[in-house]
Coordinates of C-alpha atoms in Angstrom, one line a residue:
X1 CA -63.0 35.4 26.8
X2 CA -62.1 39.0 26.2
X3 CA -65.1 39.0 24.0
X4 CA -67.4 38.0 26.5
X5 CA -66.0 40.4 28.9
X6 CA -66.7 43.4 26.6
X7 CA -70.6 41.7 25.8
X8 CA -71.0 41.5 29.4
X9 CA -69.7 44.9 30.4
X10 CA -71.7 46.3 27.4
X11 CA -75.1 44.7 28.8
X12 CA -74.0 45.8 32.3
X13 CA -74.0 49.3 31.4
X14 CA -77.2 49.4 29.4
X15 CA -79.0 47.4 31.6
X16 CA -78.4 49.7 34.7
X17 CA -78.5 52.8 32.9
X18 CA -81.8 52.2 31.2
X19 CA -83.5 49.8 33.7
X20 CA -82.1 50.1 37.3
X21 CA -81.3 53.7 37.5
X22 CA -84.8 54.3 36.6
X23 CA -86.1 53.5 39.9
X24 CA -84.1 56.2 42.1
X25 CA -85.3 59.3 40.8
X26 CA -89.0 57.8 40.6
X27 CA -88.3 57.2 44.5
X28 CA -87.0 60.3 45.2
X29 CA -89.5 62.5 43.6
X30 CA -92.3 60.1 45.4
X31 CA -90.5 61.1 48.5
X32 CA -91.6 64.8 47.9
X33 CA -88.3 66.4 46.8
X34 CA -89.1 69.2 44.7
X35 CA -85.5 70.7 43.8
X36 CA -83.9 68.7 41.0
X37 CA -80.4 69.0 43.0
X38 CA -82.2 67.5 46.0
X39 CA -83.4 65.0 43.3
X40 CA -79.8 64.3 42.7
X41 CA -78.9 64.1 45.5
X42 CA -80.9 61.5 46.5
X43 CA -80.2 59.5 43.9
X44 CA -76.7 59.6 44.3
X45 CA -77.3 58.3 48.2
X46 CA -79.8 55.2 46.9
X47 CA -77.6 54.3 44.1
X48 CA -74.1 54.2 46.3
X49 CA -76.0 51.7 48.6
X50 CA -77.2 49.4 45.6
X51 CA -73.9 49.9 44.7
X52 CA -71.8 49.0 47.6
X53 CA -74.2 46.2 48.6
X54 CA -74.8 44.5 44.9
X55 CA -71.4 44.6 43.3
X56 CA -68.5 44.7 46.9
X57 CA -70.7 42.6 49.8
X58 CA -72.2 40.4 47.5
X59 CA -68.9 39.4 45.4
X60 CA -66.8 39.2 48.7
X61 CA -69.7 37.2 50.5
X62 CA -69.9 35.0 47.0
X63 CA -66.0 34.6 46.5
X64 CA -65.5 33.6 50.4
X65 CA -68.1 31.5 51.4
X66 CA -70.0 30.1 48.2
X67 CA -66.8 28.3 46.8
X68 CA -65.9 26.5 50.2
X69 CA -69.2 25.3 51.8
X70 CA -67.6 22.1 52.3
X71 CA -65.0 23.2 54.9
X72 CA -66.8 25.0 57.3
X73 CA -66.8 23.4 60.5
X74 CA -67.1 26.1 63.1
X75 CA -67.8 29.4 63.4
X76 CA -64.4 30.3 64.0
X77 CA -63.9 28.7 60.7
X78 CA -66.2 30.8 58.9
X79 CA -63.9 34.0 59.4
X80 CA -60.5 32.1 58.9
X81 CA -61.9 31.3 55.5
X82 CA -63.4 34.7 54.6
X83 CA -59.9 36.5 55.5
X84 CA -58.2 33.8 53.8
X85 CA -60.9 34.6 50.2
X86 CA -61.0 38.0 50.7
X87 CA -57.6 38.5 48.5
X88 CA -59.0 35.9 45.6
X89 CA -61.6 38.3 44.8
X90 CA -58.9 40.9 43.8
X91 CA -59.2 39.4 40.3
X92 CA -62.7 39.7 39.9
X93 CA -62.8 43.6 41.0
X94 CA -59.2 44.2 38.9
X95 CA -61.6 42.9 35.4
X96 CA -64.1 44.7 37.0
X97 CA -62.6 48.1 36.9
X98 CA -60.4 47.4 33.5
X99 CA -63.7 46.3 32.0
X100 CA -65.7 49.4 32.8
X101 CA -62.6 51.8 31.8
X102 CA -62.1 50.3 28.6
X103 CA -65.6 49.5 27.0
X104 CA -67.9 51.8 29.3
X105 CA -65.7 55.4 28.9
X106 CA -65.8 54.4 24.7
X107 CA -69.4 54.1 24.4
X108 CA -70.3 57.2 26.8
X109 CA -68.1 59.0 24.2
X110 CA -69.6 57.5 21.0
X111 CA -73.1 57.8 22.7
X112 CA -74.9 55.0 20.1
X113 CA -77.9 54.5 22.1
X114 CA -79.1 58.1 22.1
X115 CA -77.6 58.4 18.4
X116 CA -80.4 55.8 17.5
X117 CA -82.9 56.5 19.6
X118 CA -82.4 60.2 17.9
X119 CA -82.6 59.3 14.3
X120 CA -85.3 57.1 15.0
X121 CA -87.3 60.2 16.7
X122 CA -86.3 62.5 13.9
X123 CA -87.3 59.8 11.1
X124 CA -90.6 59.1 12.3
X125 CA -92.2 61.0 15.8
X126 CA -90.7 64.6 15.4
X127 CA -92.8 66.1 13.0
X128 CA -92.2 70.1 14.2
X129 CA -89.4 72.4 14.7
X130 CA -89.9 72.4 18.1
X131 CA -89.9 68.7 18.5
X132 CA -87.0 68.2 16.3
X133 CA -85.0 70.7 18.9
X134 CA -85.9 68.5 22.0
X135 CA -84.9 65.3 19.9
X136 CA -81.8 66.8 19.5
X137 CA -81.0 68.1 22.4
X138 CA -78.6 65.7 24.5
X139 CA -79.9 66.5 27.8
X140 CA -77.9 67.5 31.0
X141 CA -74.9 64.9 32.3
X142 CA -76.9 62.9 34.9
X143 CA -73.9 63.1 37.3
X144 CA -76.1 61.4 39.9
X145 CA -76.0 57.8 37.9
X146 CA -72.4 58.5 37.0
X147 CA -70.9 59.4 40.6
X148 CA -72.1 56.4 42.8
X149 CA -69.8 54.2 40.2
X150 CA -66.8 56.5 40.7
X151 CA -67.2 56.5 44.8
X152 CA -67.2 52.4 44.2
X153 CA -63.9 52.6 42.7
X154 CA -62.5 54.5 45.4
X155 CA -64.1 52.0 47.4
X156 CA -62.3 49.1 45.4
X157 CA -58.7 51.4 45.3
X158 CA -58.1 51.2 49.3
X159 CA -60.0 48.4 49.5
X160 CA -57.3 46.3 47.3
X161 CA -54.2 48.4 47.2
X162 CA -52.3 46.2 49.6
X163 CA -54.3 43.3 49.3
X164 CA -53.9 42.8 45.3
X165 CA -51.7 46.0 44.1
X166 CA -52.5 45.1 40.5
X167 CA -55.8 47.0 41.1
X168 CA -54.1 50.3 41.5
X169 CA -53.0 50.8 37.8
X170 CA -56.4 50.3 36.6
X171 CA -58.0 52.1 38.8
X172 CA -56.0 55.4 38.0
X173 CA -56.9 54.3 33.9
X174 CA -60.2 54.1 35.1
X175 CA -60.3 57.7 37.0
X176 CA -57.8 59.5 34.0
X177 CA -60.4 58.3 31.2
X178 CA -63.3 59.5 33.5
X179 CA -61.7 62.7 34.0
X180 CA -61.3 63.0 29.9
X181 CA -64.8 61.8 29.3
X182 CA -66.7 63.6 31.4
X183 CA -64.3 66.9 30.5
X184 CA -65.8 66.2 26.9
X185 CA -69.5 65.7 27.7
X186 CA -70.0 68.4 30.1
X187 CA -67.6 71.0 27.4
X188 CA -69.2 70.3 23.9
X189 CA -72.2 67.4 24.4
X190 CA -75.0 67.9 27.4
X191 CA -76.5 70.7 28.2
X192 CA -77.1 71.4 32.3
X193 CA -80.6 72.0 33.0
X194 CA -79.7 73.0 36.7
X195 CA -76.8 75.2 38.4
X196 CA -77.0 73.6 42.1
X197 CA -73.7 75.4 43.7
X198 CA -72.1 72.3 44.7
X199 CA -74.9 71.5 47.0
X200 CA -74.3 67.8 46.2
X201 CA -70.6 67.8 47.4
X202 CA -71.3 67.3 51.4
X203 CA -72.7 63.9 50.0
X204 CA -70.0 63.0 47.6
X205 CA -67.4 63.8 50.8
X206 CA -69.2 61.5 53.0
X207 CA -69.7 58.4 50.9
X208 CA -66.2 58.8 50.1
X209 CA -65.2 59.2 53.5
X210 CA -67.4 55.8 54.1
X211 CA -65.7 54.6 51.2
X212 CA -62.5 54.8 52.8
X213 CA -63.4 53.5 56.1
X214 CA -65.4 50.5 54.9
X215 CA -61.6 49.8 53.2
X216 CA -60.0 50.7 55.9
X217 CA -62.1 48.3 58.0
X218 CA -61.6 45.3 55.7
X219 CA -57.9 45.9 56.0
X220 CA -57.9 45.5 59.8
X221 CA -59.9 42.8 59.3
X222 CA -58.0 40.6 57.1
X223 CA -55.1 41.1 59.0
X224 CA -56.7 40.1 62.6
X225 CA -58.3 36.9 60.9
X226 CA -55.1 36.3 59.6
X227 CA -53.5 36.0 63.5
X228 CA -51.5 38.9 62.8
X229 CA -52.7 40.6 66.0
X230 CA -49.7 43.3 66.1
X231 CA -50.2 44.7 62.7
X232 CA -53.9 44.8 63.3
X233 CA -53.5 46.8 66.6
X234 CA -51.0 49.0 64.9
X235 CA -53.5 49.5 61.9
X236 CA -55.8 50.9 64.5
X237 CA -55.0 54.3 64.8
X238 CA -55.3 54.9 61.2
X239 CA -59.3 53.9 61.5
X240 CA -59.0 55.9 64.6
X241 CA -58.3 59.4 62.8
X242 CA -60.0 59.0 59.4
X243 CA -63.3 58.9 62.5
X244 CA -61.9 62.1 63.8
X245 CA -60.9 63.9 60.7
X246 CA -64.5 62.9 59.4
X247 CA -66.3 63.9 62.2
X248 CA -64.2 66.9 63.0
X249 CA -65.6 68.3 59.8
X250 CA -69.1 67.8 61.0
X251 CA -68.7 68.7 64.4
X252 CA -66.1 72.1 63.5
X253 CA -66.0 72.8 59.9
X254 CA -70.2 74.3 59.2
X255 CA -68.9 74.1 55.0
X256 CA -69.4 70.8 54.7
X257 CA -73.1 71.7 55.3
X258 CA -72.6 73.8 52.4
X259 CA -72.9 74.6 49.0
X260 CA -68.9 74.2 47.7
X261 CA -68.7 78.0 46.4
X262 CA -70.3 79.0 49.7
X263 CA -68.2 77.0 51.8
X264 CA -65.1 78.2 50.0
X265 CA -66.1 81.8 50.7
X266 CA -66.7 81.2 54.0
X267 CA -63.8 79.0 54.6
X268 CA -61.3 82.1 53.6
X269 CA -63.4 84.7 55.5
X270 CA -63.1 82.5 58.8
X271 CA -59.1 81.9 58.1
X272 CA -58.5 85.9 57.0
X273 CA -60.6 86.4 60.7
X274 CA -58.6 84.3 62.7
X275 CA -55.4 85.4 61.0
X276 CA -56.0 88.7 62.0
X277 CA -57.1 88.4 65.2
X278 CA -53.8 86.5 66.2

């Protein structure tokens, strides 16, 4: 089982690396973008809703309704039996995460695709000094195939921290070997081809910030299926001021508009001003 796990994690990886994120930076330069950050940026948008849609609606939708066809009745039915599901899929998302922190981390690290693809190059296509250099040069960290993964697992963390607490242990594996990988890529392995200032980070912040109100959401949900109108109600006004604190930042804060090293400049020049003038 474990093996089949790891063969099916393995494929998972390659197959979207290699195959499905192709498609978003095709789309995004089709759409006109010209900046390789905007580029990124774009990607990072389409990928998060593939994403969000192919791996959390589509396994919750599966793991609710699929499995009890039989016992639908009425439509009041329908969402007793997807509050009552929602919870069972907690073991699916839990191999998930372990899966993808234990076999997909590894193989970023030992890098054996390019390592063939590379010797293969070198053994028969690169015949100059010149080609040989681009052969063996590992490229820049495509953070924009990378990120839309790590926003799901924020997703998946609020999502199933109450509803299946097991999650929570492998999610912080999953985010304390990301943080080593990518510390070792981005130090001694890829090379960045492009120095965008953080311009990507108002993106990040706001699928995030969906992130946690799609969980947040699901909660309140569950709970008001459930009957359990009280702790529903009383679950409200945390929805309530993750919508203010999030829009607050639109509406008030102009650095989330920002590149991050601008917005941090400007942050502490609007904080030194108002400290002063009070």
């Amino acid at each position: 089982c474990v093996c089949v796990l790891c063969f099916g994690s393995v494929f998972d990886y390659y197959t979207h690396s290699h195959i499905i994120n192709a498609y978003p930076p095709a789309l995004s330069a089709a759409e006109g973008r010209v900046s390789i950050s905007d580029i990124y940026t774009s990607c990072l948008r389409k990928l998060f809703s593939f994403y969000i849609v192919n791996v959390f609606l589509v396994s919750i939708v599966a793991g609710a309704i699929f499995d009890k066809l039989n016992e639908f009745t009425s439509i009041s039915s329908v969402f007793t039996l997807l509050g009552q599901s929602i919870p069972t899929t907690g073991t699916f998302f839990t191999n998930y995460i372990m899966i993808r922190s234990l076999a997909v981390f590894p193989l970023r690290l030992l890098r054996i695709g390019p390592l063939i693809v590379t010797a293969i190059k070198k053994k028969w296509l690169s015949k100059t000094h010149r080609e040989i250099a681009a052969t063996e040069n590992p490229g820049p960290l495509e953070f924009d195939l990378a990120l839309p993964v790590d926003i799901l697992m924020v997703l998946l963390g609020f999502t199933y921290s109450t509803v299946a607490p097991i999650v929570v242990p492998f999610v912080v594996i999953y985010f304390g070997l990301g943080f080593i990988t990518y510390a070792y890529l981005v130090m001694y392995v890829n090379v960045p081809i492009v120095e965008g200032g953080g311009v990507s980070w108002p993106t990040m912040f706001n699928l995030a910030m969906l992130g946690i109100f799609v969980a947040e959401l699901a909660l309140i949900a569950i709970v008001a299926i459930k009957q359990a109108i009280g702790p529903a109600i009383f679950l409200l006004p945390l929805l309530l001021g993750t919508l203010y604190f999030w829009s607050h930042l639109h509406t008030v804060c102009v650095c989330v508009f920002l590149a991050l090293e601008i917005a941090v400049l400007l942050y502490s020049f609007i904080i030194k001003h108002t400290h002063t003038h009070t």
